[in-house]
């Protein structure tokens, strides 16, 4: 039988069998007390960010502008004489050449007028021959004092009148022949002809309002492009200040379905005035159109080269945030390794990058990734990022300054 546990420590030292269990409890209590004391935490490491060093580069500027295709030449075919339309001499929708017969108007009346004019010419010529011979004889008689000077003068005047009558008759003949030629209506220009608006048997008249057909020259094709006067003036100022070098870059075309037109065009001229209603200037470009892919009246977008900007700075759009006011913001790492949020303005989008107008300088490091949780003046660890390649001048839509 084991010894009973004493009622109190005052009763004397614990018996031997109880000493070891009580010692273990004391050790556990000391360990728990040590764990309950709070130990200080080590300071956190600086956040790691990827940066891009801004580098100035030469950038060819281009802008995408709306435009409409316009035939380089257009002609409405109208009759120049009146008569009944006898025949159509072309295939509708086909290409025609300048001078090619298109319609035939009944020529009988005009042929008769030519025959009559020819007869009048021969009559006038015969009268002129007789007058010339009489004038010569009278001049000989007058030289020998065998005829009065008045008779000589009358004979010479009659000869001159007869010669003038020949010229008048010849002019009438020329007019009759011209009208006979107009009875066959020909193409004034080369191009593609549309449908015939009059059929054989119809009565057509000289100077009528409705054309017989319409011809459009679509190779080459013109494109009228509109640009705001503000953008035009800004470009002129940039060229004058030396920030942009003027170039004659080719114009690229994008069709209404988004596909690119394979052939490049050239900018021909800018209009001399500003549209009062829209405040825009019209630019005209010309494109080769050998396959007839471009049709008049199509809506297109033209990528127009607008010179080269020297010392251009590009910032990836992924590195740019926006303030509630729409201002462009970027985190810039200073020489001391601390980040600062910078407000800057952009000129336009160039692909997936922003063209910097002001607020950033070449050589500064802009944070590309790791911006989450950054605070003003925080120290960061830099991880270099792959440098952005210079943009090959894609179409750049104007962007509002941010």
XYZ file of C-alpha atoms in Angstrom:
402
model
C 0.000 0.000 0.000
C 1.406 3.451 -1.099
C 1.802 6.385 1.191
C -1.052 8.930 1.099
C -0.403 12.491 -0.208
C 0.228 14.812 2.723
C -2.522 17.342 3.382
C -0.124 20.373 3.310
C 3.546 21.142 2.644
C 3.916 22.209 6.233
C 3.528 18.713 7.315
C 7.099 18.018 6.154
C 9.139 17.073 3.089
C 7.377 15.203 0.325
C 7.917 11.553 0.242
C 10.269 10.286 -2.522
C 7.650 8.925 -4.944
C 6.080 12.472 -5.459
C 9.250 14.552 -6.024
C 9.897 13.719 -9.716
C 6.316 14.426 -11.034
C 6.227 17.818 -9.361
C 9.644 18.744 -10.811
C 8.400 18.022 -14.367
C 5.381 20.302 -13.875
C 7.678 23.135 -12.844
C 9.773 22.808 -16.003
C 6.672 22.919 -18.237
C 5.390 26.019 -16.452
C 8.686 27.840 -17.021
C 8.671 26.934 -20.741
C 5.123 28.251 -21.184
C 6.054 31.475 -19.466
C 8.978 31.994 -21.823
C 6.789 31.441 -24.882
C 4.245 33.966 -23.646
C 6.832 36.777 -23.858
C 6.579 38.644 -27.296
C 9.777 38.731 -29.376
C 10.494 41.746 -31.694
C 10.014 41.172 -35.525
C 12.808 41.700 -38.031
C 12.264 44.682 -40.358
C 10.739 43.730 -43.829
C 12.845 43.754 -47.016
C 12.457 46.601 -49.590
C 9.998 45.734 -52.406
C 11.514 44.668 -55.709
C 10.444 46.532 -58.864
C 11.250 46.224 -62.553
C 12.286 49.501 -64.159
C 12.905 50.824 -67.639
C 15.450 53.551 -68.328
C 13.996 56.133 -70.718
C 16.076 56.717 -73.825
C 15.625 59.480 -76.401
C 15.162 58.221 -79.938
C 14.230 59.387 -83.400
C 10.546 58.643 -84.020
C 8.719 58.795 -87.326
C 5.264 60.181 -86.598
C 2.113 58.968 -88.293
C -1.526 59.715 -87.681
C -4.611 57.749 -88.634
C -7.209 60.027 -90.198
C -10.625 59.383 -91.776
C -11.092 59.762 -95.503
C -13.275 59.040 -98.526
C -12.257 57.671 -101.885
C -12.892 59.954 -104.856
C -12.430 59.155 -108.530
C -9.393 60.906 -109.954
C -11.515 61.948 -112.958
C -15.271 61.850 -113.480
C -17.360 62.738 -116.503
C -21.080 62.715 -117.169
C -21.739 61.794 -120.796
C -24.357 64.092 -122.355
C -25.507 64.536 -125.977
C -24.320 67.621 -127.825
C -26.986 67.306 -130.537
C -30.648 66.378 -130.412
C -32.205 63.291 -131.919
C -33.449 59.784 -131.374
C -30.989 57.421 -129.706
C -30.259 54.736 -132.256
C -27.864 52.331 -130.502
C -25.726 51.723 -127.409
C -22.177 50.802 -128.395
C -20.579 49.714 -125.093
C -20.929 47.090 -122.363
C -22.230 48.543 -119.131
C -19.786 48.427 -116.217
C -16.755 47.871 -118.451
C -13.679 50.003 -118.930
C -13.746 52.404 -121.872
C -11.039 54.489 -123.492
C -11.170 58.167 -124.346
C -12.710 58.602 -127.812
C -14.447 55.216 -127.787
C -17.993 55.374 -129.319
C -20.696 54.972 -126.682
C -24.047 55.949 -128.298
C -25.309 56.550 -131.818
C -27.909 59.237 -132.428
C -29.929 59.123 -135.653
C -27.544 60.904 -138.133
C -29.790 61.375 -141.187
C -30.655 65.040 -140.551
C -27.048 65.911 -139.790
C -25.786 64.094 -142.861
C -28.260 66.075 -144.964
C -26.981 69.303 -143.430
C -23.441 68.302 -144.386
C -24.496 67.606 -147.986
C -26.237 70.977 -148.238
C -23.241 72.792 -146.798
C -20.933 71.073 -149.260
C -23.113 72.233 -152.167
C -23.116 75.787 -150.859
C -19.338 75.704 -150.632
C -19.026 74.613 -154.250
C -21.440 77.350 -155.348
C -19.506 79.992 -153.455
C -16.249 78.742 -154.890
C -17.601 78.998 -158.461
C -18.857 82.532 -157.823
C -15.498 83.453 -156.365
C -13.649 82.169 -159.448
C -15.825 84.283 -161.788
C -15.378 87.354 -159.589
C -11.630 86.840 -159.470
C -11.343 86.602 -163.291
C -13.510 89.720 -163.825
C -11.455 91.655 -161.289
C -8.248 90.699 -163.093
C -9.628 91.841 -166.484
C -10.892 95.124 -165.084
C -7.515 95.790 -163.509
C -5.847 95.283 -166.908
C -8.321 97.632 -168.605
C -7.899 100.195 -165.919
C -4.144 100.088 -166.359
C -4.615 100.997 -170.045
C -7.112 103.756 -169.258
C -9.798 101.657 -171.023
C -12.078 101.338 -167.978
C -13.171 103.718 -165.335
C -11.445 103.404 -161.980
C -14.827 103.020 -160.265
C -15.594 99.925 -162.340
C -12.198 98.503 -161.472
C -12.756 99.082 -157.765
C -16.222 97.494 -157.922
C -14.836 94.380 -159.628
C -12.095 93.995 -156.993
C -14.611 94.415 -154.147
C -16.941 91.851 -155.719
C -14.053 89.363 -155.855
C -13.268 89.923 -152.198
C -16.908 89.415 -151.261
C -17.008 86.175 -153.211
C -13.867 84.933 -151.428
C -15.435 85.770 -148.058
C -18.595 83.908 -149.070
C -16.469 80.829 -149.700
C -15.046 81.050 -146.191
C -18.526 81.452 -144.696
C -19.817 78.456 -146.609
C -16.814 76.439 -145.454
C -17.546 77.368 -141.833
C -21.133 76.176 -142.225
C -19.809 72.922 -143.655
C -17.427 72.511 -140.716
C -20.319 73.054 -138.290
C -22.469 70.519 -140.100
C -19.672 67.976 -140.052
C -19.107 68.607 -136.324
C -22.798 68.051 -135.578
C -22.706 64.884 -137.631
C -19.741 63.748 -135.579
C -21.619 64.582 -132.362
C -24.342 62.201 -133.474
C -21.898 59.476 -132.430
C -21.345 60.106 -128.699
C -17.821 59.176 -127.587
C -16.125 58.800 -124.204
C -14.490 62.066 -123.074
C -12.126 60.266 -120.638
C -10.866 56.765 -119.981
C -12.316 54.864 -117.050
C -15.104 52.586 -115.943
C -18.541 53.405 -117.302
C -21.715 52.761 -115.346
C -25.142 51.770 -116.542
C -26.800 53.507 -119.487
C -29.548 55.839 -118.288
C -31.193 56.008 -121.753
C -32.058 53.149 -124.074
C -32.299 53.076 -127.889
C -35.444 54.789 -129.110
C -35.314 57.544 -126.508
C -35.311 61.167 -127.602
C -32.276 63.020 -126.303
C -31.580 66.725 -126.558
C -28.558 68.967 -126.506
C -27.926 70.337 -123.009
C -30.345 68.004 -121.222
C -29.983 67.715 -117.434
C -29.761 63.930 -117.226
C -26.568 62.284 -118.512
C -26.618 59.314 -120.822
C -24.039 57.560 -118.624
C -21.235 58.343 -116.192
C -17.540 57.519 -116.484
C -15.178 57.424 -113.506
C -11.434 57.027 -113.656
C -10.522 54.873 -110.645
C -6.878 54.161 -111.430
C -5.330 56.079 -109.805
C -7.818 56.719 -106.997
C -7.877 59.882 -104.899
C -8.542 59.836 -101.159
C -9.745 63.012 -99.455
C -8.512 63.009 -95.846
C -9.719 65.366 -93.133
C -7.471 66.675 -90.370
C -8.398 69.189 -87.686
C -6.869 72.616 -88.074
C -5.470 72.430 -84.507
C -3.467 69.300 -85.325
C -2.313 70.848 -88.577
C -1.112 73.994 -86.786
C 0.599 71.944 -84.052
C 2.521 70.010 -86.683
C 3.535 73.227 -88.445
C 4.806 74.672 -85.151
C 6.754 71.503 -84.354
C 8.427 71.637 -87.762
C 9.218 75.339 -87.348
C 10.693 74.754 -83.869
C 12.897 71.937 -85.121
C 11.295 69.273 -82.965
C 9.893 67.510 -86.018
C 11.558 67.079 -89.383
C 9.203 67.186 -92.365
C 9.209 64.098 -94.562
C 7.287 62.871 -97.587
C 6.476 59.483 -96.121
C 4.072 57.282 -98.099
C 0.448 57.086 -97.026
C -0.947 53.708 -95.982
C -4.625 52.902 -96.291
C -6.937 50.796 -94.125
C -10.274 49.730 -95.609
C -13.629 49.910 -93.849
C -13.490 46.204 -92.907
C -10.147 46.717 -91.146
C -7.937 45.134 -93.811
C -4.868 46.968 -95.059
C -4.729 48.111 -98.670
C -1.573 46.561 -100.160
C -0.370 49.552 -102.197
C 1.022 52.768 -100.725
C -0.099 56.201 -101.850
C 1.441 59.642 -101.885
C 0.178 62.857 -100.328
C -0.541 65.310 -103.134
C -1.541 68.568 -101.429
C -3.417 70.204 -98.564
C -6.404 72.429 -99.233
C -5.893 76.184 -99.050
C -8.708 76.926 -96.593
C -10.390 75.534 -93.469
C -13.931 74.212 -93.542
C -15.981 76.703 -91.526
C -18.454 74.085 -90.300
C -16.046 71.351 -89.186
C -12.831 73.323 -88.585
C -10.872 70.755 -90.590
C -8.453 70.826 -93.506
C -8.719 68.439 -96.447
C -5.617 66.569 -97.534
C -5.609 64.657 -100.825
C -3.629 61.465 -101.365
C -3.442 59.378 -104.518
C -3.248 55.576 -104.648
C -2.670 53.188 -107.554
C -5.740 51.003 -108.110
C -4.905 48.547 -110.903
C -7.295 45.839 -109.664
C -10.187 48.206 -109.028
C -10.347 47.231 -105.356
C -11.046 50.831 -104.366
C -14.410 52.205 -105.419
C -15.510 55.843 -105.269
C -17.285 56.806 -102.053
C -15.686 54.167 -99.800
C -14.951 55.109 -96.175
C -11.286 54.472 -95.344
C -8.686 55.407 -92.737
C -5.352 56.733 -93.925
C -2.116 56.530 -91.972
C -0.404 59.770 -92.902
C 3.259 60.359 -92.157
C 3.736 63.645 -90.304
C 7.482 63.991 -90.040
C 10.131 62.746 -87.623
C 10.448 63.843 -83.995
C 13.974 63.938 -82.676
C 14.703 63.120 -78.997
C 11.339 61.422 -78.523
C 10.579 59.605 -75.248
C 8.246 56.596 -75.183
C 6.730 55.114 -72.036
C 4.934 51.739 -72.110
C 1.250 52.140 -71.425
C 1.486 49.331 -68.847
C 3.669 51.599 -66.677
C 1.184 54.491 -66.667
C -1.635 55.040 -64.170
C -4.288 57.728 -64.282
C -5.328 60.185 -61.598
C -8.993 60.965 -60.907
C -8.503 64.012 -63.158
C -7.210 61.826 -65.972
C -3.589 62.901 -65.592
C -0.864 60.423 -66.540
C 1.115 59.132 -63.528
C 4.301 57.073 -63.355
C 6.548 55.891 -60.507
C 10.124 57.126 -61.012
C 13.091 55.697 -59.085
C 15.504 58.382 -57.939
C 19.261 58.142 -57.558
C 18.798 57.377 -53.848
C 16.735 54.275 -54.632
C 13.466 55.846 -53.501
C 10.338 56.026 -55.660
C 8.334 59.154 -56.393
C 5.083 59.427 -58.313
C 5.420 61.823 -61.249
C 2.694 63.566 -63.239
C 3.471 64.020 -66.950
C 1.671 64.824 -70.199
C 1.365 62.697 -73.316
C 1.108 63.760 -76.931
C -0.348 60.617 -78.505
C -0.371 56.834 -78.455
C 2.314 55.102 -80.508
C 1.414 51.437 -80.619
C 1.348 50.208 -76.991
C 3.367 53.186 -75.745
C 2.762 56.844 -74.925
C 4.762 59.608 -76.549
C 5.857 61.905 -73.700
C 5.227 65.589 -74.201
C 6.690 66.875 -70.915
C 7.234 65.786 -67.313
C 9.785 62.996 -67.864
C 13.428 63.147 -68.984
C 15.808 60.792 -70.740
C 17.824 58.659 -68.332
C 15.104 58.452 -65.670
C 13.996 55.020 -64.466
C 10.270 54.302 -64.673
C 8.736 51.426 -62.726
C 7.181 48.844 -65.026
C 6.057 46.167 -62.572
C 5.832 45.875 -58.822
C 3.879 49.138 -58.402
C 1.329 47.563 -56.068
C 1.752 48.820 -52.547
C 4.355 51.461 -53.382
C 4.276 54.639 -51.332
C 5.841 58.034 -51.905
C 9.519 58.002 -50.926
C 9.681 54.257 -50.277
C 13.017 52.499 -50.841
C 12.937 49.784 -53.512
C 15.236 47.169 -54.962
C 15.660 47.522 -58.742
C 15.307 44.642 -61.134
C 16.216 45.789 -64.702
C 13.596 45.292 -67.398
C 14.049 44.618 -71.079
C 14.413 47.897 -72.935
C 11.594 48.799 -75.287
C 12.571 48.800 -78.952
C 12.066 52.040 -80.903
C 8.614 52.203 -82.418
C 8.495 51.696 -86.218
C 5.998 54.564 -86.590
C 2.638 52.820 -86.363
C -0.507 54.861 -86.752
C -0.787 57.106 -83.717
C -4.158 58.428 -82.767
C -3.993 61.776 -80.986
C -4.363 61.504 -77.260
C -5.472 64.201 -74.899
C -2.821 65.572 -72.667
C -2.868 63.791 -69.374
